[in-house]
Amino acid sequence: MSKDIVIHWFRQDLRLADNPSLSAAVKQGTVLPVYIFDNKNSGENQLGAASRWWLYYSLSALDESLNNKLCIQIGDPKKVLIDLIEEHNVKAVYWNRCYEPWQIDRDKQIKKVMQAHNTEANSFNGSLLWEPWEVLKQDGTPYKVFTPYYRKGCLNADPPRDPLSKPKKLELFDNNDSGITIEDLNLLPKIRWDLQLEPHWKIGEKPAQHKLKKFLKNAINNYKEGRNFPAKAYTSRLSPHLHFGEISPNQIWHATKSMENSDSLDHFQSELGWREFSHNLLYHFPELPHKNLQPKFDEFPWVEDLEILKQWQQGQTGYPLIDAGMRELWQTGYMHNRVRMVVGSFLVKNLLLHWHNGERWFWDCLVDADLANNSASWQWVAGCGADAAPYFRIFNPVTQGQKFDPDGVYTRNFVPELKNLPDKYLFSPWEAPNDVLLEAGVKLGENYPAPIVEIKNSRERALEAYQSIKNTK
DNA sequence: TTTTGAGTTGTTCGA
DNA sequence: GTCGAACAACTCAAA
């Protein structure tokens, strides 16, 4: 008696443990594990360069854990799945849900096609603690403020399900003669700039679990305060693993549940809540990546200046903390959260460039690039989003540096041309006396840029720009 | 429907 | 150096 063949379609759930779809598929039959590189439907949301790099290694790790039986495909999943179904007489297709608008549209279509083919299509929640359509206000509309969303909407709802263990007996169908390999996806860049990312990351399900354990042991107790200091290791850095589903939010939530209550623990859990909130927003406001959530910002007098944008992207603004952040992003595919806020505020307020410029750059450079988190966060920092920072809250990159990188460890690491500058002038080298600059080997305008805008003037300019839209609808 | 209370992360100024 | 107020009202959520 031969068992039915069923497909588990891997998407953003590149793990074996706590994978509801995979666990269900295993019960149904022999599993054909498939990954489809969808270059047809993603449109402008195609993976950025850093994400492609991550995906290469994440797929490799997954394939290894499946004894090299991961079936790689390229193209429109609708067609790819139908071909596989017909070729192998597949009885059912299983997947965990994705929540980007184009993915929702695509998957709806696929469900229809499956129905027409008399093939079961089963989808599961493997990526969110609470489904976006389940967390709503009493009047049935979505929340727009984080605190009530999280406290009432999430914490008062049914608790997240406990994580599933890895399927004990995983009977896999071997389709490796399909001929396409991970290499064929051309995920790695031709010019190997990605080599600099490598030392910073260990990719895959196992390293993600290891990182979680280390974070719970060493850092979470200091999270609330420590998370603000970019030179310190008090953040979890789980974001890329979460994005690709190498670890599930349920696994993290569950692991923290058994810990002793503390402000730090609450704070870390609420950061998972922010991830949920962003996904909730994207689900209910699918235009989030393009359109200001507050329409009055449509009239905002943004500036267009490619030269200035380039200086921000390359970490050549003359503001050491900003430049450190932007170079951290380029060199590691990541930026500490505190610094993300500061460089974001600087771009949209001091430089007056549209948040979309920052959103696109982060999309390309971040290994944790995530449509929901990225769009919601850029709108937040620009002041036009849900529960956004009040517009007059403009970060001062000098003050922020002195406060959160007081001994300059982070900034000197990524801006080594300033490494001999004393703490007193590290975040404002233009204020240093000539002899101090000389001794530190800093020549402003030569080996480190002079500031591209003046902080006080640009702040006032931003507040004036805001005045111009304040009373418009 | 109206009312009331509250809202992630900051900076600057003047006493 | 430290502290509180102003920034700016507005929108959201819920009673």
Short mmCIF file of N, CA, C and O in Angstrom, two decimals, chain A residues 303-383:
data_model
loop_
_atom_site.label_atom_id
_atom_site.label_comp_id
_atom_site.label_asym_id
_atom_site.label_seq_id
_atom_site.Cartn_x
_atom_site.Cartn_y
_atom_site.Cartn_z
N VAL A 303 11.55 67.18 -0.18
CA VAL A 303 12.61 67.66 -1.07
C VAL A 303 13.10 66.48 -1.91
O VAL A 303 13.10 65.34 -1.43
N GLU A 304 13.45 66.73 -3.15
CA GLU A 304 14.10 65.68 -3.95
C GLU A 304 15.54 66.09 -4.20
O GLU A 304 15.80 67.16 -4.73
N ASP A 305 16.46 65.25 -3.76
CA ASP A 305 17.87 65.58 -3.93
C ASP A 305 18.68 64.28 -3.91
O ASP A 305 18.96 63.74 -2.85
N LEU A 306 19.03 63.81 -5.10
CA LEU A 306 19.71 62.53 -5.20
C LEU A 306 21.11 62.55 -4.58
O LEU A 306 21.58 61.54 -4.05
N GLU A 307 21.74 63.70 -4.65
CA GLU A 307 23.10 63.82 -4.10
C GLU A 307 23.07 63.65 -2.58
O GLU A 307 23.84 62.89 -2.00
N ILE A 308 22.12 64.37 -1.96
CA ILE A 308 21.97 64.28 -0.50
C ILE A 308 21.57 62.85 -0.09
O ILE A 308 22.08 62.30 0.88
N LEU A 309 20.66 62.27 -0.86
CA LEU A 309 20.22 60.90 -0.57
C LEU A 309 21.42 59.95 -0.59
O LEU A 309 21.58 59.10 0.28
N LYS A 310 22.26 60.12 -1.58
CA LYS A 310 23.43 59.25 -1.72
C LYS A 310 24.37 59.40 -0.52
O LYS A 310 24.93 58.42 -0.02
N GLN A 311 24.52 60.63 -0.06
CA GLN A 311 25.40 60.85 1.09
C GLN A 311 24.83 60.17 2.34
O GLN A 311 25.58 59.62 3.15
N TRP A 312 23.53 60.20 2.47
CA TRP A 312 22.89 59.49 3.59
C TRP A 312 23.10 57.99 3.44
O TRP A 312 23.52 57.30 4.38
N GLN A 313 22.84 57.47 2.23
CA GLN A 313 22.96 56.02 2.01
C GLN A 313 24.38 55.53 2.30
O GLN A 313 24.58 54.45 2.83
N GLN A 314 25.37 56.33 1.91
CA GLN A 314 26.75 55.88 2.02
C GLN A 314 27.37 56.20 3.37
O GLN A 314 28.54 55.89 3.61
N GLY A 315 26.61 56.82 4.25
CA GLY A 315 27.18 57.16 5.55
C GLY A 315 28.23 58.24 5.42
O GLY A 315 29.34 58.13 5.96
N GLN A 316 27.89 59.29 4.68
CA GLN A 316 28.81 60.42 4.47
C GLN A 316 28.08 61.73 4.74
O GLN A 316 28.16 62.67 3.95
N THR A 317 27.37 61.78 5.87
CA THR A 317 26.59 62.99 6.18
C THR A 317 27.36 63.98 7.04
O THR A 317 26.94 65.11 7.21
N GLY A 318 28.47 63.52 7.62
CA GLY A 318 29.20 64.39 8.54
C GLY A 318 28.68 64.33 9.97
O GLY A 318 29.21 65.00 10.84
N TYR A 319 27.63 63.54 10.18
CA TYR A 319 27.15 63.28 11.54
C TYR A 319 27.54 61.86 11.93
O TYR A 319 26.99 60.89 11.40
N PRO A 320 28.52 61.74 12.84
CA PRO A 320 29.12 60.43 13.10
C PRO A 320 28.14 59.32 13.45
O PRO A 320 28.29 58.20 12.96
N LEU A 321 27.12 59.62 14.27
CA LEU A 321 26.20 58.54 14.63
C LEU A 321 25.39 58.08 13.42
O LEU A 321 25.16 56.88 13.22
N ILE A 322 24.95 59.05 12.61
CA ILE A 322 24.22 58.72 11.39
C ILE A 322 25.10 57.86 10.47
O ILE A 322 24.68 56.81 9.97
N ASP A 323 26.33 58.32 10.28
CA ASP A 323 27.23 57.61 9.36
C ASP A 323 27.57 56.22 9.88
O ASP A 323 27.66 55.26 9.10
N ALA A 324 27.71 56.10 11.20
CA ALA A 324 27.97 54.78 11.78
C ALA A 324 26.80 53.84 11.48
O ALA A 324 27.00 52.70 11.06
N GLY A 325 25.59 54.34 11.68
CA GLY A 325 24.40 53.51 11.44
C GLY A 325 24.31 53.07 9.99
O GLY A 325 24.09 51.89 9.70
N MET A 326 24.49 54.01 9.08
CA MET A 326 24.34 53.68 7.67
C MET A 326 25.43 52.72 7.21
O MET A 326 25.21 51.88 6.35
N ARG A 327 26.60 52.84 7.80
CA ARG A 327 27.68 51.92 7.43
C ARG A 327 27.48 50.55 8.10
O ARG A 327 27.83 49.52 7.52
N GLU A 328 26.91 50.55 9.30
CA GLU A 328 26.58 49.26 9.90
C GLU A 328 25.61 48.51 8.98
O GLU A 328 25.78 47.31 8.72
N LEU A 329 24.62 49.24 8.48
CA LEU A 329 23.64 48.64 7.58
C LEU A 329 24.33 48.04 6.36
O LEU A 329 24.06 46.90 5.98
N TRP A 330 25.22 48.79 5.75
CA TRP A 330 25.86 48.34 4.53
C TRP A 330 26.80 47.16 4.79
O TRP A 330 26.86 46.21 4.02
N GLN A 331 27.50 47.23 5.93
CA GLN A 331 28.51 46.20 6.19
C GLN A 331 27.93 44.91 6.77
O GLN A 331 28.52 43.84 6.60
N THR A 332 26.83 45.02 7.49
CA THR A 332 26.33 43.84 8.21
C THR A 332 24.92 43.42 7.78
O THR A 332 24.45 42.36 8.18
N GLY A 333 24.22 44.28 7.03
CA GLY A 333 22.85 43.95 6.66
C GLY A 333 21.86 44.21 7.78
O GLY A 333 20.72 43.75 7.74
N TYR A 334 22.31 44.95 8.78
CA TYR A 334 21.49 45.16 9.98
C TYR A 334 21.80 46.54 10.52
O TYR A 334 22.86 47.11 10.26
N MET A 335 20.87 47.10 11.28
CA MET A 335 21.18 48.31 12.05
C MET A 335 20.45 48.22 13.37
O MET A 335 19.30 47.77 13.43
N HIS A 336 21.13 48.63 14.41
CA HIS A 336 20.52 48.63 15.74
C HIS A 336 19.29 49.51 15.75
O HIS A 336 19.25 50.57 15.13
N ASN A 337 18.27 49.08 16.48
CA ASN A 337 16.97 49.77 16.45
C ASN A 337 17.06 51.24 16.84
O ASN A 337 16.46 52.10 16.19
N ARG A 338 17.80 51.55 17.88
CA ARG A 338 17.94 52.94 18.31
C ARG A 338 18.46 53.79 17.15
O ARG A 338 17.97 54.88 16.87
N VAL A 339 19.46 53.27 16.46
CA VAL A 339 20.09 54.03 15.38
C VAL A 339 19.17 54.10 14.16
O VAL A 339 19.16 55.11 13.45
N ARG A 340 18.35 53.07 13.95
CA ARG A 340 17.38 53.14 12.85
C ARG A 340 16.48 54.35 13.04
O ARG A 340 16.14 55.05 12.08
N MET A 341 16.04 54.57 14.27
CA MET A 341 15.16 55.72 14.51
C MET A 341 15.88 57.03 14.24
O MET A 341 15.30 57.96 13.68
N VAL A 342 17.15 57.09 14.64
CA VAL A 342 17.89 58.34 14.48
C VAL A 342 18.17 58.62 13.00
O VAL A 342 17.93 59.73 12.52
N VAL A 343 18.63 57.63 12.25
CA VAL A 343 18.90 57.87 10.82
C VAL A 343 17.59 58.12 10.06
O VAL A 343 17.56 58.89 9.09
N GLY A 344 16.51 57.50 10.52
CA GLY A 344 15.21 57.70 9.87
C GLY A 344 14.71 59.12 10.09
O GLY A 344 14.30 59.80 9.15
N SER A 345 14.76 59.55 11.33
CA SER A 345 14.36 60.92 11.66
C SER A 345 15.21 61.91 10.88
O SER A 345 14.71 62.90 10.34
N PHE A 346 16.50 61.65 10.79
CA PHE A 346 17.41 62.55 10.07
C PHE A 346 17.03 62.65 8.59
O PHE A 346 16.97 63.75 8.02
N LEU A 347 16.72 61.52 7.97
CA LEU A 347 16.36 61.53 6.55
C LEU A 347 15.09 62.31 6.29
O LEU A 347 15.04 63.17 5.41
N VAL A 348 14.05 62.02 7.07
CA VAL A 348 12.74 62.61 6.74
C VAL A 348 12.56 64.00 7.33
O VAL A 348 11.76 64.78 6.81
N LYS A 349 13.29 64.32 8.37
CA LYS A 349 13.08 65.62 9.01
C LYS A 349 14.24 66.57 8.72
O LYS A 349 14.04 67.64 8.14
N ASN A 350 15.45 66.20 9.06
CA ASN A 350 16.56 67.12 8.81
C ASN A 350 16.87 67.27 7.32
O ASN A 350 17.20 68.35 6.85
N LEU A 351 16.77 66.17 6.57
CA LEU A 351 17.04 66.26 5.13
C LEU A 351 15.76 66.52 4.33
O LEU A 351 15.83 66.86 3.15
N LEU A 352 14.62 66.26 4.95
CA LEU A 352 13.31 66.51 4.33
C LEU A 352 13.08 65.65 3.07
O LEU A 352 12.33 66.03 2.19
N LEU A 353 13.74 64.50 3.02
CA LEU A 353 13.50 63.58 1.91
C LEU A 353 12.32 62.66 2.25
O LEU A 353 12.09 62.33 3.42
N HIS A 354 11.59 62.25 1.23
CA HIS A 354 10.42 61.41 1.44
C HIS A 354 10.81 60.08 2.10
O HIS A 354 11.83 59.49 1.76
N TRP A 355 9.98 59.63 3.04
CA TRP A 355 10.28 58.38 3.76
C TRP A 355 10.44 57.20 2.82
O TRP A 355 11.10 56.21 3.14
N HIS A 356 9.84 57.32 1.65
CA HIS A 356 9.93 56.22 0.70
C HIS A 356 11.38 55.94 0.28
O HIS A 356 11.76 54.79 0.04
N ASN A 357 12.20 57.00 0.24
CA ASN A 357 13.63 56.82 -0.06
C ASN A 357 14.31 55.93 0.97
O ASN A 357 15.14 55.08 0.63
N GLY A 358 13.96 56.15 2.22
CA GLY A 358 14.55 55.34 3.28
C GLY A 358 14.00 53.93 3.27
O GLY A 358 14.74 52.95 3.43
N GLU A 359 12.72 53.82 3.01
CA GLU A 359 12.06 52.52 3.00
C GLU A 359 12.68 51.63 1.90
O GLU A 359 12.97 50.45 2.13
N ARG A 360 12.91 52.21 0.74
CA ARG A 360 13.50 51.43 -0.37
C ARG A 360 14.94 51.01 -0.07
O ARG A 360 15.36 49.90 -0.38
N TRP A 361 15.71 51.92 0.51
CA TRP A 361 17.11 51.61 0.80
C TRP A 361 17.21 50.51 1.85
O TRP A 361 17.99 49.57 1.73
N PHE A 362 16.39 50.63 2.89
CA PHE A 362 16.37 49.59 3.92
C PHE A 362 15.92 48.26 3.32
O PHE A 362 16.43 47.20 3.67
N TRP A 363 14.95 48.35 2.43
CA TRP A 363 14.44 47.12 1.79
C TRP A 363 15.56 46.37 1.08
O TRP A 363 15.64 45.15 1.11
N ASP A 364 16.43 47.12 0.45
CA ASP A 364 17.51 46.50 -0.31
C ASP A 364 18.66 46.02 0.58
O ASP A 364 19.30 45.03 0.29
N CYS A 365 18.90 46.72 1.66
CA CYS A 365 20.12 46.48 2.46
C CYS A 365 19.92 45.60 3.69
O CYS A 365 20.88 45.03 4.19
N LEU A 366 18.69 45.54 4.20
CA LEU A 366 18.47 44.83 5.46
C LEU A 366 18.30 43.34 5.24
O LEU A 366 17.51 42.92 4.38
N VAL A 367 18.96 42.53 6.04
CA VAL A 367 18.68 41.10 5.99
C VAL A 367 17.33 40.79 6.66
O VAL A 367 16.76 39.73 6.42
N ASP A 368 16.81 41.72 7.47
CA ASP A 368 15.50 41.48 8.07
C ASP A 368 14.40 42.27 7.36
O ASP A 368 13.31 42.46 7.93
N ALA A 369 14.68 42.72 6.13
CA ALA A 369 13.68 43.51 5.40
C ALA A 369 12.34 42.79 5.39
O ALA A 369 12.25 41.64 4.97
N ASP A 370 11.32 43.48 5.85
CA ASP A 370 10.00 42.86 5.98
C ASP A 370 8.99 43.94 5.62
O ASP A 370 9.01 45.03 6.19
N LEU A 371 8.13 43.65 4.66
CA LEU A 371 7.25 44.68 4.11
C LEU A 371 6.40 45.35 5.20
O LEU A 371 6.26 46.57 5.23
N ALA A 372 5.85 44.54 6.09
CA ALA A 372 4.98 45.10 7.14
C ALA A 372 5.79 45.96 8.10
O ALA A 372 5.46 47.12 8.35
N ASN A 373 6.86 45.40 8.65
CA ASN A 373 7.65 46.13 9.63
C ASN A 373 8.29 47.37 9.02
O ASN A 373 8.32 48.44 9.62
N ASN A 374 8.82 47.22 7.83
CA ASN A 374 9.55 48.32 7.19
C ASN A 374 8.61 49.47 6.86
O ASN A 374 8.90 50.63 7.17
N SER A 375 7.47 49.17 6.26
CA SER A 375 6.54 50.23 5.88
C SER A 375 5.97 50.92 7.12
O SER A 375 5.92 52.15 7.19
N ALA A 376 5.52 50.12 8.07
CA ALA A 376 4.91 50.71 9.26
C ALA A 376 5.92 51.55 10.03
O ALA A 376 5.59 52.62 10.53
N SER A 377 7.16 51.09 10.08
CA SER A 377 8.16 51.81 10.86
C SER A 377 8.59 53.11 10.19
O SER A 377 8.80 54.12 10.85
N TRP A 378 8.72 53.07 8.87
CA TRP A 378 9.07 54.33 8.18
C TRP A 378 7.96 55.34 8.29
O TRP A 378 8.20 56.53 8.46
N GLN A 379 6.72 54.89 8.22
CA GLN A 379 5.61 55.83 8.38
C GLN A 379 5.59 56.35 9.81
O GLN A 379 5.25 57.50 10.06
N TRP A 380 5.97 55.49 10.73
CA TRP A 380 5.99 55.92 12.13
C TRP A 380 7.01 57.04 12.31
O TRP A 380 6.72 58.09 12.88
N VAL A 381 8.21 56.82 11.81
CA VAL A 381 9.27 57.80 12.05
C VAL A 381 9.01 59.09 11.28
O VAL A 381 9.36 60.17 11.73
N ALA A 382 8.34 58.98 10.13
CA ALA A 382 8.04 60.16 9.33
C ALA A 382 6.89 60.96 9.93
O ALA A 382 6.66 62.10 9.54
N GLY A 383 6.15 60.36 10.84
CA GLY A 383 5.06 61.06 11.49
C GLY A 383 3.73 60.87 10.79
O GLY A 383 2.71 61.36 11.26
#
